[in-house]
Tab-separated table of C-alpha atoms in Angstrom:
chain	number	residue	atom	x	y	z
Q	1	MET	CA	-0.093	-0.394	0.006
Q	2	LEU	CA	2.670	2.824	0.523
Q	3	PRO	CA	4.280	2.280	-3.089
Q	4	LEU	CA	1.012	3.636	-4.093
Q	5	SER	CA	0.054	6.429	-1.650
Q	6	ILE	CA	3.928	7.863	-3.148
Q	7	PHE	CA	3.056	7.910	-6.073
Q	8	LEU	CA	-0.059	8.943	-5.671
Q	9	VAL	CA	1.528	11.762	-3.562
Q	10	ALA	CA	4.564	11.896	-7.172
Q	11	VAL	CA	1.644	12.123	-8.944
Q	12	SER	CA	0.542	15.335	-7.603
Q	13	MET	CA	3.352	17.298	-6.636
Q	14	LEU	CA	3.771	16.194	-10.727
Q	15	SER	CA	0.716	17.997	-12.114
Q	16	ALA	CA	0.730	21.001	-9.736
Q	17	THR	CA	4.241	21.915	-12.058
Q	18	VAL	CA	3.129	20.705	-15.076
Q	19	LEU	CA	-0.362	21.878	-15.609
Q	20	PRO	CA	-0.721	26.181	-16.273
Q	21	ALA	CA	-1.793	28.372	-13.925
Q	22	LYS	CA	-5.142	29.818	-14.184
Q	23	LYS	CA	-4.949	32.373	-16.799
Q	24	GLU	CA	-5.386	35.274	-15.147
Q	25	GLU	CA	-7.327	38.411	-17.445
Q	26	PHE	CA	-7.399	41.032	-17.388
Q	27	VAL	CA	-7.623	45.106	-19.267
Q	28	VAL	CA	-5.272	47.702	-19.308
Q	29	ILE	CA	-6.644	51.129	-18.707
Q	30	THR	CA	-5.612	54.261	-20.714
Q	31	GLY	CA	-7.840	57.355	-20.257
Q	32	ASN	CA	-11.011	58.067	-18.077
Q	33	ARG	CA	-14.295	60.178	-18.273
Q	34	VAL	CA	-16.354	60.807	-15.424
Q	35	SER	CA	-19.201	62.932	-15.775
Q	36	VAL	CA	-22.175	64.183	-13.411
Q	37	ALA	CA	-24.976	64.884	-14.581
Q	38	ALA	CA	-28.307	67.136	-12.453
Q	39	GLY	CA	-32.171	68.801	-13.583
Q	40	THR	CA	-32.655	72.167	-12.296
Q	41	SER	CA	-34.880	74.413	-11.764
Q	42	LEU	CA	-33.650	75.548	-15.053
Q	43	GLY	CA	-32.307	72.851	-17.073
Q	44	ASN	CA	-29.948	70.188	-16.778
Q	45	ILE	CA	-26.459	70.943	-16.153
Q	46	ASN	CA	-23.602	68.527	-16.746
Q	47	CYS	CA	-20.163	68.203	-15.429
Q	48	ALA	CA	-17.271	66.238	-16.765
Q	49	TYR	CA	-13.301	65.419	-16.049
Q	50	THR	CA	-11.352	63.734	-18.568
Q	51	SER	CA	-8.403	61.989	-17.826
Q	52	SER	CA	-5.921	60.696	-20.624
Q	53	THR	CA	-2.612	60.342	-18.664
Q	54	GLN	CA	-3.547	58.178	-15.688
Q	55	LYS	CA	-2.705	54.213	-17.391
Q	56	ASP	CA	-3.459	51.237	-15.180
Q	57	THR	CA	-3.917	47.450	-16.198
Q	58	LEU	CA	-7.061	45.999	-13.707
Q	59	VAL	CA	-7.098	42.194	-12.918
Q	60	LEU	CA	-10.898	40.826	-13.743
Q	61	ASN	CA	-12.903	38.297	-12.144
Q	62	LYS	CA	-11.538	39.045	-8.428
Q	63	GLN	CA	-11.677	40.584	-5.281
Q	64	ILE	CA	-8.660	43.603	-6.424
Q	65	PRO	CA	-6.207	43.824	-3.316
Q	66	GLN	CA	-6.369	47.288	-1.488
Q	67	SER	CA	-2.732	47.833	-3.214
Q	68	ASP	CA	-4.079	46.895	-6.122
Q	69	ARG	CA	-7.175	48.679	-7.067
Q	70	LEU	CA	-7.527	51.472	-10.022
Q	71	ARG	CA	-8.046	54.390	-8.419
Q	72	LEU	CA	-8.705	57.323	-10.015
Q	73	ALA	CA	-8.472	61.140	-8.796
Q	74	ILE	CA	-10.316	63.106	-9.739
Q	75	PRO	CA	-9.855	67.238	-8.697
Q	76	VAL	CA	-13.187	68.827	-8.298
Q	77	LYS	CA	-12.257	71.990	-9.716
Q	78	GLU	CA	-11.162	70.121	-12.461
Q	79	PHE	CA	-15.161	69.580	-13.178
Q	80	ASN	CA	-15.625	71.454	-17.128
Q	81	CYS	CA	-19.995	72.194	-15.656
Q	82	GLY	CA	-19.606	74.324	-19.241
Q	83	ASN	CA	-19.386	77.856	-17.615
Q	84	VAL	CA	-16.766	79.483	-14.942
Q	85	PHE	CA	-20.394	79.987	-12.735
Q	86	LEU	CA	-21.367	76.470	-12.735
Q	87	ASN	CA	-18.290	75.090	-12.635
Q	88	LYS	CA	-17.344	77.183	-9.002
Q	89	ASP	CA	-20.615	76.443	-7.641
Q	90	PHE	CA	-20.119	72.710	-8.608
Q	91	ALA	CA	-16.424	72.801	-6.814
Q	92	LYS	CA	-18.646	74.889	-3.720
Q	93	ALA	CA	-21.427	71.823	-3.279
Q	94	LEU	CA	-18.293	69.256	-3.499
Q	95	ASN	CA	-16.924	71.231	-0.465
Q	96	ALA	CA	-13.578	71.249	-2.754
Q	97	SER	CA	-11.986	73.857	-0.552
Q	98	GLN	CA	-11.848	70.850	2.338
Q	99	HIS	CA	-11.677	67.997	0.016
Q	100	PRO	CA	-9.932	69.278	-3.219
Q	101	TYR	CA	-10.161	65.377	-4.464
Q	102	THR	CA	-13.494	62.875	-5.696
Q	103	LYS	CA	-11.802	59.541	-6.142
Q	104	ILE	CA	-13.273	55.716	-7.395
Q	105	GLU	CA	-11.628	52.492	-6.480
Q	106	VAL	CA	-12.814	49.704	-8.443
Q	107	VAL	CA	-12.918	46.315	-5.858
Q	108	CYS	CA	-13.367	44.072	-8.451
Q	109	LEU	CA	-14.878	43.837	-12.006
Q	110	LYS	CA	-16.327	40.524	-13.235
Q	111	GLN	CA	-16.894	39.949	-17.323
Q	112	GLU	CA	-20.328	39.146	-17.679
Q	113	GLY	CA	-21.764	37.633	-21.578
Q	114	LYS	CA	-20.295	40.745	-23.279
Q	115	GLY	CA	-20.468	43.822	-20.485
Q	116	TYR	CA	-19.039	43.368	-17.224
Q	117	LYS	CA	-20.803	44.029	-13.841
Q	118	GLY	CA	-18.528	45.314	-10.608
Q	119	ASN	CA	-18.327	46.604	-7.257
Q	120	LEU	CA	-16.053	50.068	-7.009
Q	121	ASN	CA	-15.678	53.055	-3.800
Q	122	LEU	CA	-16.923	56.381	-4.559
Q	123	ILE	CA	-14.460	58.912	-2.156
Q	124	VAL	CA	-16.899	61.838	-2.515
Q	125	SER	CA	-16.463	65.345	0.282
Q	126	GLY	CA	-14.917	62.607	2.426
Q	127	LYS	CA	-17.334	59.850	2.475
Q	128	THR	CA	-16.754	56.578	0.703
Q	129	ILE	CA	-20.328	55.157	-0.675
Q	130	PRO	CA	-19.787	51.095	-1.476
Q	131	LEU	CA	-21.413	50.819	-4.902
Q	132	ARG	CA	-22.171	47.310	-5.329
Q	133	ASP	CA	-23.310	45.565	-8.796
Q	134	VAL	CA	-22.236	48.882	-11.335
Q	135	THR	CA	-23.341	47.729	-14.817
Q	136	PHE	CA	-20.930	48.790	-17.465
Q	137	THR	CA	-21.627	48.144	-20.377
Q	138	VAL	CA	-18.750	48.100	-24.223
Q	139	TYR	CA	-18.983	50.315	-27.032
Q	140	PRO	CA	-16.646	51.520	-29.503
Q	141	GLY	CA	-14.755	54.933	-29.447
Q	142	THR	CA	-12.819	56.816	-31.722
Q	143	GLY	CA	-9.839	53.200	-32.482
Q	144	VAL	CA	-10.639	52.151	-28.583
Q	145	THR	CA	-13.156	50.173	-26.395
Q	146	ASN	CA	-15.061	52.054	-23.897
Q	147	LEU	CA	-16.802	50.593	-20.533
Q	148	ARG	CA	-19.509	53.059	-19.456
Q	149	GLY	CA	-20.970	52.212	-15.993
Q	150	ASN	CA	-23.885	54.735	-15.054
Q	151	ILE	CA	-24.462	55.198	-11.222
Q	152	CYS	CA	-27.591	57.190	-9.574
Q	153	LEU	CA	-26.985	59.164	-6.373
Q	154	ASN	CA	-28.505	61.657	-4.912
Q	155	PHE	CA	-27.732	64.765	-2.471
Q	156	SER	CA	-28.350	63.668	0.382
Q	157	GLU	CA	-26.589	60.237	0.790
Q	158	ILE	CA	-23.585	62.131	-0.184
Q	159	GLY	CA	-24.424	63.826	2.966
Q	160	LEU	CA	-24.143	67.580	1.126
Q	161	ALA	CA	-27.084	69.932	0.328
Q	162	THR	CA	-28.632	70.889	-3.132
Q	163	PRO	CA	-27.033	74.739	-4.169
Q	164	LYS	CA	-29.822	77.382	-4.146
Q	165	LYS	CA	-29.155	80.639	-6.059
Q	166	MET	CA	-31.086	83.318	-6.558
Q	167	GLY	CA	-32.587	83.473	-3.479
Q	168	GLY	CA	-33.484	80.092	-3.879
Q	169	LEU	CA	-35.362	80.732	-8.014
Q	170	PHE	CA	-32.867	78.137	-8.762
Q	171	LYS	CA	-32.400	75.264	-7.298
Q	172	VAL	CA	-30.554	72.227	-8.307
Q	173	GLU	CA	-33.012	68.165	-8.258
Q	174	ASP	CA	-31.582	65.919	-5.526
Q	175	LYS	CA	-31.003	63.364	-7.273
Q	176	LEU	CA	-27.348	63.278	-9.499
Q	177	GLN	CA	-26.390	60.985	-12.487
Q	178	VAL	CA	-22.585	59.882	-12.756
Q	179	SER	CA	-21.171	57.720	-15.743
Q	180	VAL	CA	-17.872	56.198	-15.224
Q	181	GLU	CA	-15.893	55.534	-18.237
Q	182	LEU	CA	-12.763	53.673	-18.969
Q	183	GLN	CA	-10.503	53.849	-22.150
Q	184	LEU	CA	-8.896	49.903	-22.976
Q	185	ALA	CA	-6.115	49.547	-25.232
Q	186	GLY	CA	-7.254	48.135	-28.295
């Protein structure tokens, strides 16, 4: 019986060294765009930040260790809302003087069919908001592929007051539409 058990141990050790390890899947991020849209009593406001300087590799289909997570650090004062006054109001609403960066951290991203589903942490105005099962759709861009995830939040969830201007005549709705786009290397 001893020779058979030695043989089985040897075979299991050999198979562990000979068989290839499971291939790790990943995507290479070459840029990102984050946009925020809110309704107002006078129409919609759209603010966006685009970066093509942050490049990173994002491992798919597993929980990413905290030290290896993709982190988007977005300078609040660099959001473009269409004009200087809206830019300042947006930065003030997000308390940019005390929290100059809004951050998005990718906790995990899993491929599901033709799309992706992921867990994110949104860090805004010093508060971390976990976002679970965010659906990312794939769409082609000019020479690149993009992943886009849409998130619906409220100012009240974030712990911020909705901005009011001109004695309350101009009001911003509580609901925010946040779009996170990740540009992938082809």
